[in-house]
Every structure is written in C-alpha cells, then in structure tokens.
Coordinates of C-alpha atoms (C1' of nucleotides) in Angstrom, one line a residue:
Chain H
M1 CA 130.3 124.7 55.9
R2 CA 132.8 122.1 54.4
S3 CA 131.4 118.7 55.0
V4 CA 133.6 116.3 55.1
K5 CA 131.3 113.4 53.7
R6 CA 128.2 113.6 51.9
I7 CA 125.4 114.1 54.3
A8 CA 122.3 112.1 53.2
D9 CA 118.9 113.8 52.8
S10 CA 117.4 111.9 55.3
T11 CA 119.6 113.1 57.7
I12 CA 118.6 116.5 56.7
R13 CA 115.0 115.8 57.1
R14 CA 115.6 114.3 60.6
L15 CA 117.7 117.2 61.8
S16 CA 114.6 119.2 60.6
V17 CA 112.6 117.2 62.8
Y18 CA 114.8 117.6 66.0
L19 CA 114.9 121.2 65.4
R20 CA 111.1 121.4 65.6
F21 CA 111.0 119.8 68.7
L22 CA 114.1 121.9 70.2
E23 CA 112.3 125.2 69.4
D24 CA 109.4 123.7 71.3
F25 CA 111.2 122.7 74.4
E26 CA 113.2 126.0 74.0
S27 CA 110.0 128.3 74.3
R28 CA 109.0 126.0 77.4
G29 CA 112.5 126.5 79.0
L30 CA 113.8 122.9 79.1
A31 CA 117.5 123.3 79.6
T32 CA 118.7 119.7 78.3
I33 CA 117.3 116.7 76.4
S34 CA 118.6 113.2 75.4
S35 CA 119.1 111.4 72.3
D36 CA 116.2 109.1 73.6
E37 CA 113.9 111.8 74.4
L38 CA 114.4 113.4 70.6
A39 CA 114.3 110.0 69.2
R40 CA 111.1 109.2 70.8
R41 CA 109.2 112.3 69.8
G42 CA 110.7 112.5 66.2
G43 CA 109.8 108.5 65.6
T44 CA 113.2 107.7 65.3
T45 CA 116.1 105.7 67.4
S46 CA 118.4 107.1 69.9
A47 CA 121.5 105.7 68.1
Q48 CA 120.1 107.3 64.6
V49 CA 120.0 110.7 66.6
R50 CA 123.4 110.6 67.9
K51 CA 124.8 109.3 64.7
D52 CA 122.8 112.3 62.7
L53 CA 124.5 114.9 64.9
S54 CA 127.9 113.3 65.2
L55 CA 128.3 113.9 61.4
F56 CA 128.5 117.7 62.2
G57 CA 130.4 117.6 65.7
S58 CA 130.1 116.6 69.2
F59 CA 127.3 119.0 70.7
G60 CA 126.5 116.8 74.0
K61 CA 127.8 116.0 77.4
R62 CA 128.1 112.4 78.5
G63 CA 125.9 111.3 80.8
L64 CA 123.9 114.4 80.7
G65 CA 122.1 115.0 77.2
Y66 CA 122.4 118.0 74.8
S67 CA 121.7 121.8 76.1
V68 CA 118.4 122.5 74.2
P69 CA 119.4 126.0 73.2
E70 CA 122.9 125.1 72.1
L71 CA 121.6 122.2 70.0
A72 CA 119.0 124.3 68.3
S73 CA 121.4 127.2 67.6
R74 CA 123.9 124.3 66.1
L75 CA 121.2 122.9 64.0
R76 CA 120.1 126.2 62.9
E77 CA 123.6 127.0 61.9
I78 CA 124.1 123.7 60.0
L79 CA 121.0 124.1 58.1
G80 CA 121.5 127.4 57.0
L81 CA 118.9 129.1 58.7
G82 CA 120.9 131.8 60.2
R83 CA 120.3 134.0 57.4
Q84 CA 117.2 135.2 55.3
W85 CA 116.8 133.5 51.9
K86 CA 115.1 135.5 49.2
V87 CA 112.5 133.5 47.6
V88 CA 110.5 134.0 44.4
I89 CA 107.4 132.3 43.6
I90 CA 106.6 131.3 39.7
G91 CA 102.8 130.9 39.1
A92 CA 99.8 132.8 41.2
G93 CA 97.5 130.3 40.5
K94 CA 95.6 128.3 43.5
I95 CA 98.5 126.4 44.6
G96 CA 101.0 129.6 44.0
A97 CA 98.7 131.9 45.9
A98 CA 98.4 129.2 48.9
L99 CA 102.2 129.0 49.1
V100 CA 102.5 132.7 49.1
Q101 CA 100.4 132.9 51.8
Y102 CA 102.0 129.9 53.7
L103 CA 105.4 131.3 53.3
G104 CA 104.5 135.0 54.1
L105 CA 103.0 133.9 57.1
K106 CA 104.5 131.1 58.8
Q107 CA 108.1 131.0 57.3
R108 CA 111.0 132.7 59.2
G109 CA 114.0 132.7 57.3
F110 CA 112.3 132.8 53.8
R111 CA 111.4 136.0 52.6
V112 CA 109.0 136.4 49.6
L113 CA 110.0 139.0 47.4
A114 CA 107.7 138.4 44.7
A115 CA 105.3 136.0 42.7
Y116 CA 105.2 135.9 39.0
D117 CA 102.6 134.9 36.7
S118 CA 101.8 135.6 32.7
D119 CA 97.9 136.1 33.3
S120 CA 97.4 139.7 33.1
S121 CA 94.3 139.6 35.2
K122 CA 96.4 138.7 38.2
I123 CA 99.7 140.9 37.4
G124 CA 99.7 144.0 39.7
K125 CA 97.7 142.3 42.5
T126 CA 99.1 141.5 45.9
F127 CA 98.8 138.4 48.1
E128 CA 99.6 139.1 51.8
G129 CA 101.3 142.2 50.7
I130 CA 103.2 140.2 48.1
P131 CA 103.5 141.6 44.7
V132 CA 102.2 139.7 41.6
R133 CA 104.5 140.7 38.8
D134 CA 104.6 139.9 35.1
V135 CA 106.6 136.8 34.6
G136 CA 108.5 138.7 31.7
H137 CA 110.1 140.8 34.5
L138 CA 111.7 138.1 36.0
E139 CA 115.2 138.4 34.5
R140 CA 114.9 142.4 34.9
D141 CA 114.1 141.8 38.4
A142 CA 116.7 139.1 39.2
R143 CA 119.2 141.1 38.1
K144 CA 118.6 144.0 40.6
N145 CA 117.5 141.6 43.4
P146 CA 118.8 138.2 42.6
P147 CA 116.6 135.2 44.5
D148 CA 118.1 132.6 46.2
I149 CA 115.1 130.1 45.9
A150 CA 112.3 129.7 43.4
V151 CA 109.2 127.9 44.1
L152 CA 107.6 126.8 41.1
A153 CA 103.7 126.4 41.2
V154 CA 103.1 126.4 36.9
P155 CA 101.5 123.8 35.0
S156 CA 104.3 120.9 34.1
D157 CA 104.2 121.9 30.4
N158 CA 105.8 125.0 31.3
A159 CA 107.9 123.8 34.2
Q160 CA 111.2 123.0 32.1
A161 CA 111.1 126.4 30.2
V162 CA 110.8 128.4 33.3
V163 CA 113.3 126.4 35.1
N164 CA 115.7 127.1 32.6
R165 CA 115.1 130.9 32.9
L166 CA 115.8 130.4 36.9
V167 CA 119.0 128.6 36.0
A168 CA 119.8 131.4 33.6
C169 CA 119.1 133.9 36.3
G170 CA 121.7 132.2 38.4
V171 CA 119.1 130.6 41.0
K172 CA 120.6 127.2 42.6
A173 CA 117.8 125.9 44.4
I174 CA 114.2 125.3 43.2
L175 CA 111.2 123.8 44.9
N176 CA 109.2 122.2 42.3
F177 CA 105.3 121.5 42.4
A178 CA 105.0 120.7 39.1
A179 CA 104.8 116.8 37.8
A180 CA 107.5 117.1 35.6
Q181 CA 111.1 115.6 36.0
L182 CA 113.2 118.7 35.7
Q183 CA 116.8 118.5 33.9
V184 CA 119.0 121.3 35.7
P185 CA 122.8 121.5 36.0
S186 CA 124.5 119.4 38.9
D187 CA 125.1 122.5 41.2
V188 CA 121.4 123.2 41.2
T189 CA 119.3 121.5 43.7
V190 CA 115.7 120.6 42.9
K191 CA 113.0 119.6 45.5
T192 CA 109.9 117.9 44.0
V193 CA 106.7 117.6 46.0
N194 CA 104.5 116.0 43.9
M195 CA 100.8 115.3 45.0
A196 CA 100.1 112.6 42.5
M197 CA 102.9 110.6 43.4
E198 CA 102.2 110.8 47.2
L199 CA 98.3 109.6 46.3
E200 CA 99.7 106.9 44.2
G201 CA 102.0 105.9 47.1
L202 CA 99.2 105.6 49.4
S203 CA 97.1 103.7 46.9
F204 CA 99.8 101.3 46.4
A205 CA 99.7 100.8 50.5
L206 CA 96.2 100.2 50.5
T207 CA 96.1 97.9 47.6
S208 CA 99.3 95.9 48.7
R209 CA 97.8 95.2 51.9
D210 CA 96.2 91.7 52.2
Chain B
M1 CA 97.9 91.8 45.4
R2 CA 100.2 89.7 47.4
S3 CA 103.9 91.0 47.4
V4 CA 106.3 88.6 48.0
K5 CA 108.8 91.2 49.8
R6 CA 108.4 94.6 51.2
I7 CA 108.9 97.1 48.5
A8 CA 110.8 100.2 49.2
D9 CA 109.2 103.7 48.9
S10 CA 111.7 104.7 46.5
T11 CA 110.7 102.1 44.1
I12 CA 106.8 103.1 44.1
R13 CA 107.8 106.7 43.6
R14 CA 109.5 105.6 40.5
L15 CA 107.0 103.7 39.1
S16 CA 104.7 106.6 39.2
V17 CA 107.1 108.4 37.1
Y18 CA 107.6 105.8 34.6
L19 CA 103.5 105.5 34.5
R20 CA 103.6 109.4 33.8
F21 CA 105.9 108.8 31.1
L22 CA 104.2 105.8 29.6
E23 CA 100.5 107.7 29.4
D24 CA 102.4 110.4 27.6
F25 CA 103.7 107.9 25.0
E26 CA 100.5 106.1 24.9
S27 CA 98.6 109.0 23.8
R28 CA 101.1 109.6 21.2
G29 CA 100.7 106.2 19.8
L30 CA 104.0 104.7 20.6
A31 CA 103.8 100.8 20.9
T32 CA 107.1 99.9 22.6
I33 CA 109.6 101.5 24.8
S34 CA 112.9 100.2 26.0
S35 CA 114.0 100.4 29.7
D36 CA 117.1 102.6 28.5
E37 CA 114.3 105.5 27.5
L38 CA 112.4 105.0 30.4
A39 CA 115.5 105.7 32.4
R40 CA 116.8 108.4 30.3
R41 CA 113.3 110.3 30.6
G42 CA 112.9 109.3 34.5
G43 CA 116.4 110.4 35.5
T44 CA 117.4 106.8 36.4
T45 CA 119.3 103.9 35.0
S46 CA 118.1 101.3 32.7
A47 CA 119.0 98.3 35.2
Q48 CA 117.2 100.4 37.9
V49 CA 114.0 100.6 35.9
R50 CA 114.4 96.6 34.9
K51 CA 114.7 95.9 38.6
D52 CA 111.9 97.6 39.5
L53 CA 109.7 96.1 37.3
S54 CA 111.1 92.8 37.9
L55 CA 110.0 92.9 41.8
F56 CA 106.3 92.5 40.3
G57 CA 106.9 90.4 37.1
S58 CA 108.5 90.1 33.9
F59 CA 106.4 92.5 31.4
G60 CA 109.1 92.9 28.7
K61 CA 109.9 91.0 25.2
R62 CA 113.8 90.4 25.0
G63 CA 115.7 92.4 22.1
L64 CA 112.5 94.6 22.0
G65 CA 111.4 96.3 25.0
Y66 CA 108.0 97.0 26.8
S67 CA 104.5 97.4 25.3
V68 CA 103.6 100.8 26.4
P69 CA 99.7 99.8 26.7
E70 CA 100.6 96.9 28.6
L71 CA 103.2 98.3 30.7
A72 CA 101.0 101.2 31.6
S73 CA 98.2 98.9 32.3
R74 CA 100.4 96.7 34.6
L75 CA 101.9 99.8 36.5
R76 CA 98.3 101.0 37.1
E77 CA 97.3 97.8 38.4
I78 CA 100.2 97.7 40.8
L79 CA 99.6 101.0 41.9
G80 CA 95.8 100.1 42.7
L81 CA 94.8 103.0 40.4
G82 CA 92.1 100.7 39.0
R83 CA 89.5 102.0 41.0
Q84 CA 88.2 105.3 42.6
W85 CA 89.5 106.0 46.0
K86 CA 87.1 108.2 48.4
V87 CA 89.2 111.2 49.7
V88 CA 88.0 113.5 52.2
I89 CA 90.0 116.7 52.9
I90 CA 89.8 118.1 56.7
G91 CA 90.6 121.9 56.9
A92 CA 89.3 123.9 54.0
G93 CA 91.9 127.2 54.9
K94 CA 93.8 128.4 51.7
I95 CA 96.0 125.1 51.7
G96 CA 92.9 122.8 52.0
A97 CA 91.0 124.7 49.2
A98 CA 93.8 124.6 46.9
L99 CA 94.0 120.6 47.5
V100 CA 90.1 120.6 46.8
Q101 CA 90.8 122.4 43.7
Y102 CA 93.7 120.0 42.6
L103 CA 92.3 116.8 43.5
G104 CA 88.9 117.9 42.0
L105 CA 90.5 118.9 38.8
K106 CA 93.6 116.9 37.9
Q107 CA 93.7 113.7 39.8
R108 CA 91.9 110.7 38.5
G109 CA 91.1 107.9 40.3
F110 CA 90.8 109.9 43.4
R111 CA 87.2 111.4 44.2
V112 CA 86.6 114.0 46.7
L113 CA 83.8 113.2 48.8
A114 CA 83.9 116.6 51.0
A115 CA 86.0 118.8 52.8
Y116 CA 85.8 119.5 56.8
D117 CA 86.3 122.5 58.8
S118 CA 85.1 123.9 62.2
D119 CA 84.8 127.6 61.0
S120 CA 81.2 128.3 60.5
S121 CA 81.8 130.9 58.0
K122 CA 82.9 128.3 55.9
I123 CA 80.8 125.5 56.6
G124 CA 77.9 125.2 53.7
K125 CA 80.1 126.7 51.1
T126 CA 81.4 124.6 48.1
F127 CA 84.6 124.5 46.4
E128 CA 84.4 123.1 42.9
G129 CA 81.4 121.5 43.6
I130 CA 82.8 119.7 47.0
P131 CA 81.0 120.5 49.9
V132 CA 82.6 122.0 53.2
R133 CA 81.0 120.4 56.0
D134 CA 81.3 120.5 59.8
V135 CA 83.8 118.3 61.0
G136 CA 81.7 117.5 64.1
H137 CA 79.9 115.5 61.3
L138 CA 82.9 113.7 60.1
E139 CA 82.0 110.5 62.1
R140 CA 78.3 110.3 61.2
D141 CA 79.5 110.8 57.4
A142 CA 82.3 108.1 57.6
R143 CA 79.4 105.5 58.7
K144 CA 77.6 106.2 55.5
N145 CA 80.2 106.4 52.9
P146 CA 83.8 105.3 54.6
P147 CA 86.5 107.4 53.0
D148 CA 89.6 105.5 52.1
I149 CA 91.9 108.5 52.3
A150 CA 92.2 111.5 54.3
V151 CA 94.3 114.8 53.4
L152 CA 95.0 116.7 56.4
A153 CA 95.4 120.4 56.1
V154 CA 94.9 121.8 59.6
P155 CA 96.9 123.6 61.8
S156 CA 99.8 121.3 63.3
D157 CA 98.3 121.7 66.9
N158 CA 94.9 120.1 65.9
A159 CA 96.7 117.3 63.6
Q160 CA 96.9 114.2 65.9
A161 CA 93.6 114.9 67.6
V162 CA 91.8 114.6 64.0
V163 CA 94.3 111.7 63.0
N164 CA 92.8 110.0 66.1
R165 CA 89.3 110.4 65.0
L166 CA 90.0 109.6 61.5
V167 CA 91.8 106.3 62.5
A168 CA 88.8 105.5 64.6
C169 CA 86.8 106.1 61.5
G170 CA 88.7 103.0 59.9
V171 CA 90.7 105.5 57.6
K172 CA 94.0 103.8 56.5
A173 CA 95.8 105.9 54.6
I174 CA 96.7 109.9 55.4
L175 CA 98.4 112.7 53.3
N176 CA 99.7 114.9 56.0
F177 CA 100.5 118.4 55.3
A178 CA 100.6 119.8 58.9
A179 CA 104.3 120.1 60.2
A180 CA 103.5 117.3 62.8
Q181 CA 104.9 114.1 63.4
L182 CA 102.0 111.8 63.5
Q183 CA 101.2 108.5 65.6
V184 CA 99.0 106.0 64.0
P185 CA 98.8 102.3 64.4
S186 CA 101.0 100.2 62.1
D187 CA 98.3 99.2 59.6
V188 CA 97.7 102.9 58.8
T189 CA 99.9 104.3 56.0
V190 CA 100.9 108.4 56.6
K191 CA 102.8 110.5 53.9
T192 CA 103.8 113.7 55.2
V193 CA 104.3 116.7 52.7
N194 CA 106.2 119.4 54.9
M195 CA 107.2 122.8 53.2
A196 CA 109.4 123.5 56.1
M197 CA 111.6 120.7 55.8
E198 CA 111.8 121.2 51.9
L199 CA 112.8 124.4 52.3
E200 CA 115.2 123.7 55.1
G201 CA 116.4 121.1 52.7
L202 CA 117.3 123.5 50.3
S203 CA 118.7 126.1 52.8
F204 CA 121.2 123.2 53.6
A205 CA 122.2 122.6 50.1
L206 CA 122.8 126.4 49.4
T207 CA 124.8 126.4 52.9
S208 CA 126.8 123.4 52.2
R209 CA 128.2 124.4 48.8
D210 CA 131.9 125.5 49.1
Chain V
dA1 C1' 125.9 105.3 87.0
dC2 C1' 124.2 107.4 83.0
dA3 C1' 124.3 109.2 78.0
dT4 C1' 127.2 110.2 74.3
dG5 C1' 130.3 109.1 70.3
dT6 C1' 131.5 105.8 67.2
dG7 C1' 133.7 101.6 65.0
dA8 C1' 131.9 97.4 63.4
dA9 C1' 127.8 94.3 61.7
dC10 C1' 123.8 94.4 59.2
dT11 C1' 120.3 95.5 56.4
dG12 C1' 118.6 96.9 52.2
dC13 C1' 118.9 99.6 47.8
dT14 C1' 121.7 100.4 43.5
dT15 C1' 124.9 99.0 40.3
dC16 C1' 127.1 95.6 37.7
dA17 C1' 127.6 92.5 34.3
dC18 C1' 125.8 88.4 31.9
dA19 C1' 123.2 84.8 30.8
dG20 C1' 119.0 84.0 28.5
dC21 C1' 115.8 84.5 24.7
dG22 C1' 113.1 86.7 21.3
Chain R
dC1 C1' 122.4 91.0 17.8
dG2 C1' 119.5 93.8 21.0
dC3 C1' 117.5 94.2 25.3
dT4 C1' 115.5 91.7 29.2
dG5 C1' 115.8 89.7 33.5
dT6 C1' 118.6 88.5 37.7
dG7 C1' 122.3 86.5 40.7
dA8 C1' 126.3 88.8 42.7
dA9 C1' 128.8 92.7 43.9
dG10 C1' 129.1 97.2 46.0
dC11 C1' 127.7 101.0 48.4
dA12 C1' 124.9 103.7 51.7
dG13 C1' 122.1 104.1 55.6
dT14 C1' 120.8 102.1 60.0
dT15 C1' 121.2 99.6 64.0
dC16 C1' 124.1 97.8 67.6
dA17 C1' 127.0 97.5 71.3
dC18 C1' 130.7 99.2 74.2
dA19 C1' 134.5 102.4 75.1
dT20 C1' 134.6 106.8 77.0
dG21 C1' 134.0 111.0 79.7
dT22 C1' 131.5 113.5 83.3

DNA sequence: ACATGTGAACTGCTTCACAGCG
DNA sequence: CGCTGTGAAGCAGTTCACATGT
C-alpha cells in the first residue's frame, strides 16, 4: 500500500462515508458522481472530498466527475476491503453477543471465527452460528488460525490482561469496547469505542449551551 | 456554563479520561495528582493536560499539583454530570437491548426512561426494569416527560425519519448507532458511533503497514 | 463550460519553554 | 525547588482559489 505521507484518521472515516454512498449509487446504477454531490451527502465540502481522494491518486475526470464503480472499487482497495479479515470477539456478555450478531449478519469482509468467554455456562453455545469458546483456548486456536482483528467486550479490569495475550498471539488490530486506556506496542492499532465518553460529550454539549 | 471559546471535541474526550482516573484515585484516597501523572495514565502529555484544564480555569497549586477530589468535582461540573439526564432508547433489537442493559447498570447520571420499538412482539416487555413502549407513543410520552438525550439503535433506513420526530419533540442530543449521516438543526448535537467505520479504519491500518 | 487536482492561505490543536508562585 | 499556567512556536487538517484538462 505504501502511503507516502501519514493519513489522518478523519480522512479514513470520510472515505468510509463516501464508500457507503457510492455503494448506494452503484446499486441504483448511477454512472458518475461529482465531488460536490458526495460532499453534500457526506456532510462535508467538495474541496475536502477532492483533497481526501488526491492523497491516494487522481481518480476523476475533469469536467465530468468520478466513475461510481471505479471510485467505489478504488476506495475498497484503499481501505483494504478486498479480502476477508478474520475476527475474534472476546467476551460473550450482552455487548459481545450483540456484536457477534451485528458482525455476523451485516458486515461483509469481516468473518467472525469465534467468541471467547470464561463463563462456563456460555462456553459451547453458539450465537448466529458462531461458537463461544473457552478463553483459555485463545492461544491454541490462534496458533492454528490466527485472527487479524480482535473485538474486546470484556469488563475494564480484565481488558489490559486480555490485550497482552492478544498481542502475544500476533493480533495487530483491536476494537476496544472497554472503558480502559490500553497499552500496546506501536505496531498494534487500537480503536476505542467508549459509551461513557460519548454520553459525557453529549452532556457537555447540553450543559455548555447558554 | 459560558465557555469563552469553542472547546474542541478532543479536549472533552480527554477530560472524560482524566475524570475516570481521578475517580479511581479518589476511591483509593489519594489527595493530589500532578499533570504528569494524569498524562502518563491517559496516554497524553503533561502540557496537554494543563492546557485542557486551563481552558476552564486554574485548578492546581504550583509546586504541588491538583487536589484529586476538587479536580474530579470540577470536571464533573464542566461535563454537566451534576444532574440526571433523561434518556430514551429508540430500537429494542439486539443493539438496543444491550444498550439498555449497559446504561441501566453502569452509567450514573443517565437515567433511561424507556425503550421504543415498532415490533408488537417486543412492546410491553421490560429489559432490566426499563419498559419497551410503542414508538407511536413517543411524542405523547415526550410531552409528559421530555427526554434530554435519545440513543438511536434502529436500521439506517429509518434513522432520519426517527431523528426528525425526536427533533420535533425537542431532543437536543442524539447518540446515533445507525450507519447513516443524519441531518439536524445546528442546535442539536449528534454523536455517531459506527461499527463499520471503525472496522474499516482497522482494515486500513492493517493494509497500509508495509 | 465544467469539475478536478493542488499549491497557498488559513484555522485550530498540540507542543514547547519559561515565567510565576507556592 | 517543583509544578502549574500560558504566550509563542510548530504542526496538521481544512478551506480557498485557480490553473488544468476534457
């Protein structure tokens, strides 16, 4: 992939948004789209759209716009969605179970291998065809079939310990739902989704309006 | 609250992180903490911590640091956590149910009034003591007991229609779990949590490493 | 004529470095 | 002396505006 310069997180999020709209347009058979149209739908500006895309190449035709199928395909390639990523989910509580279901049903390109838990009353069950396995088997399983991405849905107290094990297994990408600040080596990417933080952001917004 | 200047989103997220650590220190009876210590635990720099706090006032003592209980209390006040926010959850599917549970059990300061759904097989049930009500009753309920915050856990296609109704009900803060770009008036704050986007961010990170 | 691609200007967040004060 | 509070400097992301290509 060789990116010449570091790409901002915000850019990648916008590319995801553009791709979502492009796939919608694609399914409706539209052939081309302008940066202006993408911007309007994505809640940004046409200059931003063009700048985002220009970081990866020149995909448009002057005077015309972008070919919908081609741009969609380019974005999928940029985002690494051309392959199946192998995902494990750690924690099969309410959140973990909801994530299994969500990923199992909705998300192409991400295949859930298994969920893991330490609660013996859950181990052996399946959610949407995904087995719940003993978290003690994590390392053994990972040696046979190494996951690319781990989704963490365990209590905050256990989070760092589990992360250490995942890192030792060679996992390089973690989606963290625990309200904990995780320490990882610099070659491991962590994205944290923190309900409490989002709610506090809303609380601040409500409070700071006059 | 009267903020003199606009506060960055990133600042607010860091304040949440600081508060989490302060509450931990508080419960362990520690009296003071330095910006350096907070920075280390929060994965940032001491200068950043001091700058973040200085946007709201001077809470520390030179040569000493910050009083843990006082700073915690100040942050709670800044973030608007001194009161109970009334929350409704729209959508009682797997995600909605998981959120009801999470908010009901874990989150002080946010009281869930009800969940809403259109599926008659769900209406009338309760999750963790929270009633699932007919979404048709939303407006009537809101008039009697107006919610401050709405959590959106409905399919993307319905999201905008529901948002329009929420806005009409006077809701000024929305936590959106639907993969949709929402249009709202400028006095309404929306925070979107988008699984697909986060996963695509991880996919990009995995792909763009050499 | 129209819409892209991009250097330049701008805006705003982060980092630096040090004066100020306990 | 130690640590805060803060202008100034540095850096990164966004917006502008126009040359360029079709």
